[in-house]
Short mmCIF file of C-alpha atoms in Angstrom, two decimals:
data_model
loop_
_atom_site.label_atom_id
_atom_site.label_comp_id
_atom_site.label_asym_id
_atom_site.label_seq_id
_atom_site.Cartn_x
_atom_site.Cartn_y
_atom_site.Cartn_z
CA MET Z 1 67.90 50.94 95.15
CA GLN Z 2 69.61 53.93 93.54
CA MET Z 3 72.65 52.50 91.80
CA PRO Z 4 75.44 54.03 89.71
CA GLN Z 5 76.14 52.60 86.32
CA GLY Z 6 78.50 49.67 86.58
CA ASN Z 7 78.31 47.42 89.60
CA PRO Z 8 74.72 47.50 90.96
CA LEU Z 9 76.08 46.35 94.31
CA LEU Z 10 77.38 49.84 95.05
CA LEU Z 11 75.09 52.55 96.44
CA SER Z 12 75.33 56.30 95.97
CA TYR Z 13 73.46 57.94 98.82
CA THR Z 14 74.25 60.72 101.25
CA LEU Z 15 72.77 61.06 104.73
CA GLN Z 16 70.90 64.20 103.62
CA GLU Z 17 69.28 62.28 100.75
CA LEU Z 18 68.10 59.52 103.08
CA LEU Z 19 66.74 61.97 105.67
CA ALA Z 20 64.96 63.91 102.94
CA ARG Z 21 62.97 60.85 101.84
CA ASP Z 22 60.43 61.37 104.59
CA THR Z 23 59.89 62.56 108.13
CA VAL Z 24 57.19 60.72 110.04
CA GLN Z 25 55.70 61.91 113.31
CA VAL Z 26 54.08 59.52 115.79
CA GLU Z 27 51.94 61.23 118.40
CA LEU Z 28 49.89 59.67 121.17
CA ILE Z 29 46.13 60.10 121.05
CA PRO Z 30 45.13 61.29 124.56
CA GLU Z 31 42.03 59.08 124.93
CA LYS Z 32 42.31 55.32 125.04
CA LYS Z 33 40.00 53.57 122.61
CA GLY Z 34 37.92 50.44 123.18
CA LEU Z 35 34.73 49.73 125.10
CA PHE Z 36 36.12 47.19 127.58
CA LEU Z 37 39.79 46.50 126.73
CA LYS Z 38 41.36 49.91 126.33
CA HIS Z 39 44.17 50.35 123.83
CA VAL Z 40 46.52 53.17 122.96
CA GLU Z 41 46.24 54.78 119.54
CA TYR Z 42 48.77 56.87 117.63
CA GLU Z 43 48.47 59.56 115.00
CA VAL Z 44 51.06 58.82 112.30
CA SER Z 45 51.81 61.74 109.97
CA SER Z 46 54.01 61.52 106.85
CA GLN Z 47 55.50 64.54 105.10
CA ARG Z 48 56.11 62.58 101.92
CA PHE Z 49 52.56 61.32 101.51
CA ARG Z 50 51.02 64.39 103.17
CA SER Z 51 48.92 62.01 105.20
CA SER Z 52 47.76 61.59 108.76
CA VAL Z 53 46.35 58.23 109.88
CA TYR Z 54 45.55 56.50 113.16
CA ARG Z 55 47.38 53.31 114.06
CA ARG Z 56 47.41 50.88 116.96
CA TYR Z 57 50.46 49.01 118.16
CA ASN Z 58 49.11 45.80 116.59
CA ASP Z 59 49.02 47.59 113.21
CA PHE Z 60 52.75 48.20 113.58
CA VAL Z 61 53.20 44.50 114.41
CA VAL Z 62 51.45 43.34 111.22
CA PHE Z 63 53.40 45.88 109.15
CA HIS Z 64 56.64 44.63 110.70
CA GLU Z 65 55.72 41.03 109.85
CA MET Z 66 55.03 42.02 106.23
CA LEU Z 67 58.44 43.66 105.97
CA LEU Z 68 60.22 40.57 107.31
CA GLN Z 69 58.21 38.41 104.92
CA LYS Z 70 58.96 40.53 101.85
CA PHE Z 71 62.48 41.66 102.77
CA PRO Z 72 64.12 38.87 104.80
CA TYR Z 73 67.61 39.92 103.62
CA ARG Z 74 67.31 43.59 104.60
CA MET Z 75 67.65 45.55 107.85
CA VAL Z 76 64.17 45.50 109.35
CA PRO Z 77 64.29 47.48 112.62
CA ALA Z 78 62.84 45.78 115.67
CA LEU Z 79 59.63 46.96 117.31
CA PRO Z 80 59.51 47.95 120.99
CA PRO Z 81 58.03 45.25 123.22
CA LYS Z 82 54.31 45.02 123.89
CA ARG Z 83 53.15 45.41 127.46
CA VAL Z 84 49.66 44.14 128.04
CA LEU Z 85 48.95 45.19 131.64
CA GLY Z 86 50.21 48.00 133.78
CA ALA Z 87 51.58 50.18 131.00
CA ASP Z 88 52.46 53.41 132.81
CA ARG Z 89 52.96 56.81 131.22
CA GLU Z 90 56.74 56.44 131.08
CA PHE Z 91 56.50 53.10 129.25
CA ILE Z 92 53.94 54.45 126.77
CA GLU Z 93 56.11 57.49 125.99
CA ALA Z 94 59.23 55.32 125.52
CA ARG Z 95 57.27 53.06 123.16
CA ARG Z 96 55.96 56.04 121.19
CA ARG Z 97 59.51 57.27 120.67
CA ALA Z 98 60.65 53.79 119.63
CA LEU Z 99 57.77 53.47 117.14
CA ARG Z 100 58.72 56.85 115.66
CA ARG Z 101 62.33 55.72 115.23
CA PHE Z 102 61.16 52.47 113.65
CA ILE Z 103 58.86 54.04 111.07
CA ASN Z 104 61.41 56.73 110.13
CA LEU Z 105 64.16 54.17 109.55
CA VAL Z 106 61.74 52.16 107.41
CA ALA Z 107 60.44 55.20 105.49
CA ARG Z 108 64.01 56.22 104.61
CA HIS Z 109 65.25 52.75 103.66
CA PRO Z 110 65.53 52.65 99.83
CA PRO Z 111 63.72 49.35 99.04
CA PHE Z 112 61.14 49.78 101.80
CA SER Z 113 60.32 53.34 100.76
CA GLU Z 114 59.20 52.15 97.31
CA ASP Z 115 57.09 49.25 98.56
CA VAL Z 116 53.30 49.33 98.52
CA ALA Z 117 53.16 48.18 102.16
CA LEU Z 118 54.75 51.41 103.37
CA ARG Z 119 52.38 53.54 101.30
CA LEU Z 120 49.41 51.63 102.73
CA PHE Z 121 50.62 51.91 106.29
CA LEU Z 122 51.25 55.66 106.06
CA SER Z 123 48.28 56.72 103.95
CA PHE Z 124 45.45 54.14 104.07
CA SER Z 125 42.65 55.49 106.26
CA GLY Z 126 40.17 52.62 105.91
CA PRO Z 127 38.78 50.62 108.82
CA ASP Z 128 41.12 47.60 108.62
CA VAL Z 129 44.67 48.38 107.60
CA GLN Z 130 45.93 44.98 108.82
CA ASN Z 131 43.93 43.01 106.24
CA LYS Z 132 44.89 45.52 103.58
CA LEU Z 133 48.57 44.95 104.38
CA LYS Z 134 48.17 41.17 104.27
CA GLU Z 135 46.31 41.33 100.96
CA SER Z 136 49.13 43.39 99.43
CA ALA Z 137 51.62 40.65 100.28
CA GLN Z 138 49.61 37.74 98.82
CA CYS Z 139 51.09 36.00 95.77
CA VAL Z 140 53.95 38.51 95.65
CA GLY Z 141 56.84 36.53 97.11
CA ASP Z 142 59.88 38.02 98.79
CA GLU Z 143 62.51 40.32 97.30
CA PHE Z 144 64.49 37.38 95.92
CA MET Z 145 61.51 36.39 93.77
CA SER Z 146 60.90 39.91 92.45
CA CYS Z 147 64.44 41.23 92.00
CA LYS Z 148 65.72 40.76 88.46
CA LEU Z 149 69.33 40.79 89.66
CA ALA Z 150 68.80 38.04 92.26
CA PRO Z 151 69.84 35.11 90.00
CA ARG Z 152 73.06 36.98 89.10
CA ALA Z 153 73.93 38.31 92.57
CA LYS Z 154 77.05 36.13 92.72
CA ASP Z 155 78.50 37.91 89.67
CA PHE Z 156 78.61 41.25 91.51
CA LEU Z 157 80.07 40.02 94.80
CA PRO Z 158 83.79 40.45 95.56
CA ALA Z 159 85.82 37.26 95.78
CA ASP Z 160 86.48 37.78 99.50
CA ILE Z 161 82.85 38.48 100.39
CA GLN Z 162 82.84 36.02 103.30
CA THR Z 163 85.90 37.70 104.83
CA GLN Z 164 84.33 41.13 104.32
CA PHE Z 165 81.13 39.91 105.94
CA ALA Z 166 83.01 38.69 109.03
CA VAL Z 167 85.00 41.94 109.31
CA SER Z 168 81.88 44.07 108.85
CA ARG Z 169 80.02 42.12 111.48
CA GLU Z 170 82.85 42.61 113.99
CA LEU Z 171 83.04 46.33 113.16
CA ILE Z 172 79.31 46.83 113.72
CA ARG Z 173 79.51 44.94 117.00
CA ASN Z 174 82.28 47.27 118.24
CA ILE Z 175 80.51 50.43 117.06
CA TYR Z 176 77.26 49.28 118.66
CA ASN Z 177 78.94 48.63 122.03
CA SER Z 178 80.58 52.07 122.03
CA PHE Z 179 77.43 53.91 121.00
CA HIS Z 180 75.45 51.99 123.61
CA LYS Z 181 77.76 53.38 126.30
CA LEU Z 182 77.54 56.88 124.81
CA ARG Z 183 73.74 56.67 124.84
CA ASP Z 184 73.72 55.57 128.50
CA ARG Z 185 75.94 58.52 129.49
CA ALA Z 186 73.89 60.97 127.43
CA GLU Z 187 70.75 59.73 129.20
CA ARG Z 188 72.39 60.31 132.57
CA ILE Z 189 73.49 63.82 131.57
CA ALA Z 190 69.98 64.72 130.38
CA SER Z 191 68.47 63.16 133.50
CA ARG Z 192 70.80 65.17 135.74
CA ALA Z 193 69.70 68.38 134.04
CA ILE Z 194 66.05 67.51 134.67
CA ASP Z 195 66.81 66.53 138.29
CA ASN Z 196 68.74 69.79 138.69
CA ALA Z 197 65.65 71.66 137.47
CA ALA Z 198 63.50 69.98 140.11
CA ASP Z 199 66.05 70.76 142.85
CA LEU Z 200 66.34 74.42 141.82
CA LEU Z 201 62.57 74.78 141.82
CA ILE Z 202 62.28 73.29 145.32
CA PHE Z 203 65.20 75.41 146.50
CA GLY Z 204 63.40 78.56 145.35
CA LYS Z 205 60.12 77.47 146.90
CA GLU Z 206 61.81 76.86 150.26
CA LEU Z 207 63.35 80.33 150.12
CA SER Z 208 59.91 81.75 149.37
CA ALA Z 209 58.37 79.76 152.24
CA LEU Z 210 61.08 81.05 154.56
CA GLY Z 211 60.44 84.62 153.44
CA SER Z 212 56.69 84.19 153.92
CA ASP Z 213 56.96 82.87 157.48
CA THR Z 214 54.64 84.79 159.83
CA THR Z 215 55.85 83.37 163.13
CA PRO Z 216 56.26 86.29 165.59
CA LEU Z 217 59.76 87.06 166.82
CA PRO Z 218 60.54 86.37 170.48
CA SER Z 219 61.06 89.44 172.68
CA TRP Z 220 64.80 88.89 173.07
CA ALA Z 221 65.25 89.08 169.28
CA THR Z 222 63.47 92.43 168.76
CA LEU Z 223 66.82 94.19 168.55
CA HIS Z 224 67.34 92.66 165.10
CA SER Z 225 63.69 92.55 163.98
CA SER Z 226 64.26 95.00 161.14
CA THR Z 227 67.13 92.84 159.83
CA TRP Z 228 65.00 89.71 159.80
CA GLY Z 229 62.18 91.51 158.08
CA SER Z 230 64.50 92.76 155.32
CA LEU Z 231 65.97 89.29 154.90
CA LYS Z 232 62.52 87.74 154.60
CA GLN Z 233 61.49 90.23 151.97
CA ALA Z 234 64.63 89.54 149.95
CA LEU Z 235 64.32 85.75 150.26
CA LYS Z 236 60.69 85.84 149.17
CA GLY Z 237 61.57 87.59 145.94
CA LEU Z 238 64.29 85.11 144.98
CA SER Z 239 61.87 82.30 144.16
CA VAL Z 240 61.10 83.88 140.79
CA GLU Z 241 64.73 83.66 139.67
CA PHE Z 242 65.08 80.09 140.91
CA ALA Z 243 61.92 79.12 139.04
CA LEU Z 244 63.49 80.62 135.90
CA LEU Z 245 66.71 78.69 136.55
CA ALA Z 246 64.68 75.51 136.95
CA ASP Z 247 62.91 76.19 133.67
CA LYS Z 248 66.24 76.71 131.84
CA ALA Z 249 67.68 73.48 133.28
CA ALA Z 250 64.54 71.53 132.33
CA GLN Z 251 64.68 72.92 128.78
CA GLN Z 252 68.29 71.82 128.46
CA GLY Z 253 67.48 68.32 129.71
CA LYS Z 254 64.55 67.95 127.31
CA GLN Z 255 66.62 69.27 124.41
CA GLU Z 256 69.36 66.75 125.12
CA GLU Z 257 66.76 63.98 125.31
CA ASN Z 258 65.34 64.92 121.90
CA ASP Z 259 68.47 65.98 120.01
CA VAL Z 260 71.14 63.74 121.53
CA VAL Z 261 69.62 60.68 123.24
CA GLU Z 262 66.97 60.11 120.55
CA LYS Z 263 69.49 60.36 117.70
CA LEU Z 264 71.78 57.94 119.52
CA ASN Z 265 68.84 55.57 119.96
CA LEU Z 266 67.99 55.90 116.26
CA PHE Z 267 71.53 54.93 115.28
CA LEU Z 268 71.54 52.07 117.81
CA ASP Z 269 68.26 50.78 116.35
CA LEU Z 270 69.89 50.79 112.91
CA LEU Z 271 73.00 48.95 114.15
CA GLN Z 272 70.84 46.41 115.98
CA SER Z 273 68.87 45.75 112.81
CA TYR Z 274 72.13 44.95 111.00
CA LYS Z 275 73.14 42.58 113.79
CA ASP Z 276 69.74 40.90 113.56
CA LEU Z 277 70.14 40.61 109.79
CA CYS Z 278 73.48 38.85 110.21
CA GLU Z 279 71.84 36.33 112.54
CA ARG Z 280 69.01 35.75 110.07
CA HIS Z 281 71.60 35.16 107.36
CA GLU Z 282 73.42 32.51 109.38
CA LYS Z 283 70.42 30.85 111.00
CA GLY Z 284 68.17 31.18 107.96
CA VAL Z 285 69.69 30.89 104.50
CA LEU Z 286 72.92 29.14 105.48
CA HIS Z 287 71.18 26.72 107.84
CA LYS Z 288 68.50 25.84 105.25
CA HIS Z 289 71.19 25.30 102.63
CA GLN Z 290 73.06 22.91 104.90
CA ARG Z 291 69.84 21.01 105.66
CA ALA Z 292 69.08 20.76 101.94
CA LEU Z 293 72.57 19.38 101.24
CA HIS Z 294 72.20 16.85 104.05
CA LYS Z 295 68.82 15.72 102.72
CA TYR Z 296 70.31 15.44 99.23
CA SER Z 297 73.15 13.22 100.43
CA LEU Z 298 70.65 10.92 102.15
CA MET Z 299 68.64 10.63 98.93
CA LYS Z 300 71.78 9.79 96.94
CA ARG Z 301 72.64 7.02 99.38
CA GLN Z 302 69.07 5.69 99.12
CA MET Z 303 69.38 5.75 95.33
CA MET Z 304 72.64 3.80 95.39
CA SER Z 305 71.12 1.29 97.80
CA ALA Z 306 68.02 0.88 95.61
CA THR Z 307 70.14 0.34 92.51
CA VAL Z 308 72.26 -2.29 94.24
CA GLN Z 309 69.18 -4.08 95.58
CA SER Z 310 67.41 -3.92 92.16
CA ARG Z 311 64.16 -2.48 93.47
CA GLU Z 312 61.01 -1.94 91.43
CA PRO Z 313 61.50 0.53 88.50
CA ASP Z 314 58.65 2.73 89.76
CA SER Z 315 60.22 3.24 93.18
CA VAL Z 316 63.61 3.98 91.62
CA GLU Z 317 62.02 6.48 89.24
CA GLN Z 318 60.24 8.21 92.11
CA LEU Z 319 63.51 8.44 94.00
CA GLU Z 320 65.25 9.90 90.94
CA SER Z 321 62.49 12.50 90.64
CA ARG Z 322 62.89 13.46 94.28
CA ILE Z 323 66.65 13.79 93.82
CA VAL Z 324 66.13 16.13 90.86
CA GLU Z 325 63.72 18.24 92.94
CA GLN Z 326 66.24 18.36 95.76
CA GLU Z 327 68.99 19.44 93.37
CA ASN Z 328 66.76 22.29 92.20
CA ALA Z 329 66.06 23.23 95.83
CA ILE Z 330 69.80 23.27 96.59
CA GLN Z 331 70.46 25.45 93.57
CA THR Z 332 67.77 27.87 94.73
CA MET Z 333 69.25 27.87 98.23
CA GLU Z 334 72.67 28.70 96.79
CA LEU Z 335 71.22 31.59 94.78
CA ARG Z 336 69.41 32.85 97.87
CA GLY Z 337 72.66 32.61 99.82
CA TYR Z 338 74.47 34.80 97.31
CA PHE Z 339 71.55 37.23 97.18
CA SER Z 340 71.57 37.42 100.97
CA LEU Z 341 75.27 38.34 100.89
CA TYR Z 342 74.51 40.84 98.14
CA CYS Z 343 71.90 42.51 100.36
CA LEU Z 344 74.16 42.36 103.41
CA HIS Z 345 76.85 44.19 101.45
CA GLN Z 346 74.38 46.93 100.51
CA GLU Z 347 72.97 47.17 104.04
CA MET Z 348 76.47 47.68 105.41
CA GLN Z 349 76.88 50.55 102.95
CA LEU Z 350 73.64 52.07 104.30
CA VAL Z 351 75.01 51.84 107.84
CA HIS Z 352 78.05 53.80 106.71
CA VAL Z 353 75.78 56.39 105.08
CA TYR Z 354 74.28 56.95 108.54
CA LEU Z 355 77.68 57.28 110.26
CA PRO Z 356 77.89 61.08 109.71
CA LEU Z 357 74.91 61.25 112.07
CA THR Z 358 77.62 61.13 114.73
CA SER Z 359 78.66 64.70 113.91
CA HIS Z 360 75.02 65.81 114.14
CA ILE Z 361 74.74 64.21 117.57
CA LEU Z 362 77.96 65.74 118.90
CA GLY Z 363 77.02 69.12 117.46
CA ALA Z 364 73.62 68.99 119.16
CA PHE Z 365 75.25 67.98 122.45
CA VAL Z 366 77.84 70.78 122.36
CA ASN Z 367 75.27 73.40 121.31
CA SER Z 368 72.91 72.30 124.06
CA GLN Z 369 75.65 72.66 126.68
CA ILE Z 370 76.77 76.06 125.37
CA GLN Z 371 73.25 77.44 125.12
CA GLY Z 372 72.14 75.97 128.43
CA HIS Z 373 75.11 77.27 130.42
CA LYS Z 374 74.88 80.65 128.67
CA GLU Z 375 71.21 81.12 129.53
CA MET Z 376 71.61 79.92 133.11
CA SER Z 377 74.70 82.11 133.58
CA LYS Z 378 72.64 85.15 132.59
CA VAL Z 379 69.96 84.31 135.16
CA TRP Z 380 72.58 83.76 137.87
CA ASN Z 381 74.18 87.11 137.03
CA ASP Z 382 70.78 88.84 137.14
CA LEU Z 383 70.15 87.21 140.50
CA LYS Z 384 73.41 88.35 142.13
CA PRO Z 385 72.52 92.08 142.58
CA LYS Z 386 69.33 91.05 144.39
CA LEU Z 387 71.46 89.47 147.12
CA ASN Z 388 72.99 92.81 148.16
CA CYS Z 389 70.35 93.44 150.77
CA LEU Z 390 71.17 90.07 152.33
CA PHE Z 391 74.72 91.25 152.92
CA ALA Z 392 73.89 94.78 154.10
CA GLY Z 393 76.07 95.89 157.02
CA PRO Z 394 75.35 98.41 159.79
CA SER Z 395 75.87 101.29 157.36
CA GLY Z 396 73.46 99.78 154.85
CA SER Z 397 76.21 99.14 152.28
CA PRO Z 398 76.72 95.64 150.84
CA THR Z 399 79.41 93.69 152.73
CA PRO Z 400 79.50 90.13 151.42
CA PRO Z 401 80.91 87.84 154.12
CA ARG Z 402 84.21 86.03 153.72
CA LEU Z 403 83.65 82.34 153.23
CA PRO Z 404 85.51 79.80 155.37
CA GLN Z 405 88.46 78.15 153.66
CA ASP Z 406 89.62 74.58 154.17
CA GLY Z 407 86.87 74.02 156.68
CA VAL Z 408 88.27 76.60 159.16
CA SER Z 409 85.95 79.36 160.36
CA PRO Z 410 87.24 82.92 160.11
CA ARG Z 411 88.24 84.50 163.41
#
């Protein structure tokens, strides 16, 4: 961790510095590998390591397990779920995006970015990256064992750290809920743009089909045959503009998916990893500490009972030895508890470093709307003069009809 002089608990990062650590692309390999059981493979490319390697989903799983093993007190983003059978194209694409968010959050996380496991995952091109990852974690221990500050973590924590932890957890819960709703709405907006593109394309095709109709006119309609022929010719030419409108709407929807929805999902993944970390803190370190204390109290009672009953010296000595071991275990649990709070405090600071991403998201959303409406408005305006022949009157001059108002037809 980059730390200013003074309290090592405090971080000094900006969002730009985190984003500049690395940008990792995850692209789907078109062909499924495997002789009998087919599996999807991804090309993972890192700017930082200037590398491009091929990874399976199970490689991500092993890498994720190594991170949890080595960094149990840090925000380890969750992996997307594995789907064994019936994985359709939509599911595979959603998982690819989720894997890209995962590896970018990891590659930009200060402790993770300096760990050998990340370098192996992003740059090792050998035949078995999973074993290589497992070998790198052997006999290393977790961050508590390797961090020189771990035994002194309590000295750097504020006196009201428990209160701050509770407040931070509530704040993250509220932010997560709000951003979850924003993401859902952004998805609907992007989806509507893509649906609008499909409707515009079909609308144009139907106009073209109408203009291309070769059904002969009945004899009683020959009086207006020239009018119908002109209309058909005009309608047939409009499909080009509607195809262009559809393309502009589809571009806007895709841009909002990539620049708005994906960034919201990235931030939600980060917030979820903090929520998961809080649960690991309570269910892991705190729970183990309580169990150790309970076991210690049982041993003390057994010791008192053995002393009163004047048992054999050997059995009493063994019990004393076990009590000493348990006291050491409790002390270690206490140190781990403080180190866990130390890491939680730093992880909360990292969440706040990512908060300015909100302005990036809103800026991308506004720019997408402005650009999209501007481009579509131009196409609509270019289309309007081509409608003149549809409104041509007896003299041949354009006479656009008056539209009915309030549902009443003009007389």
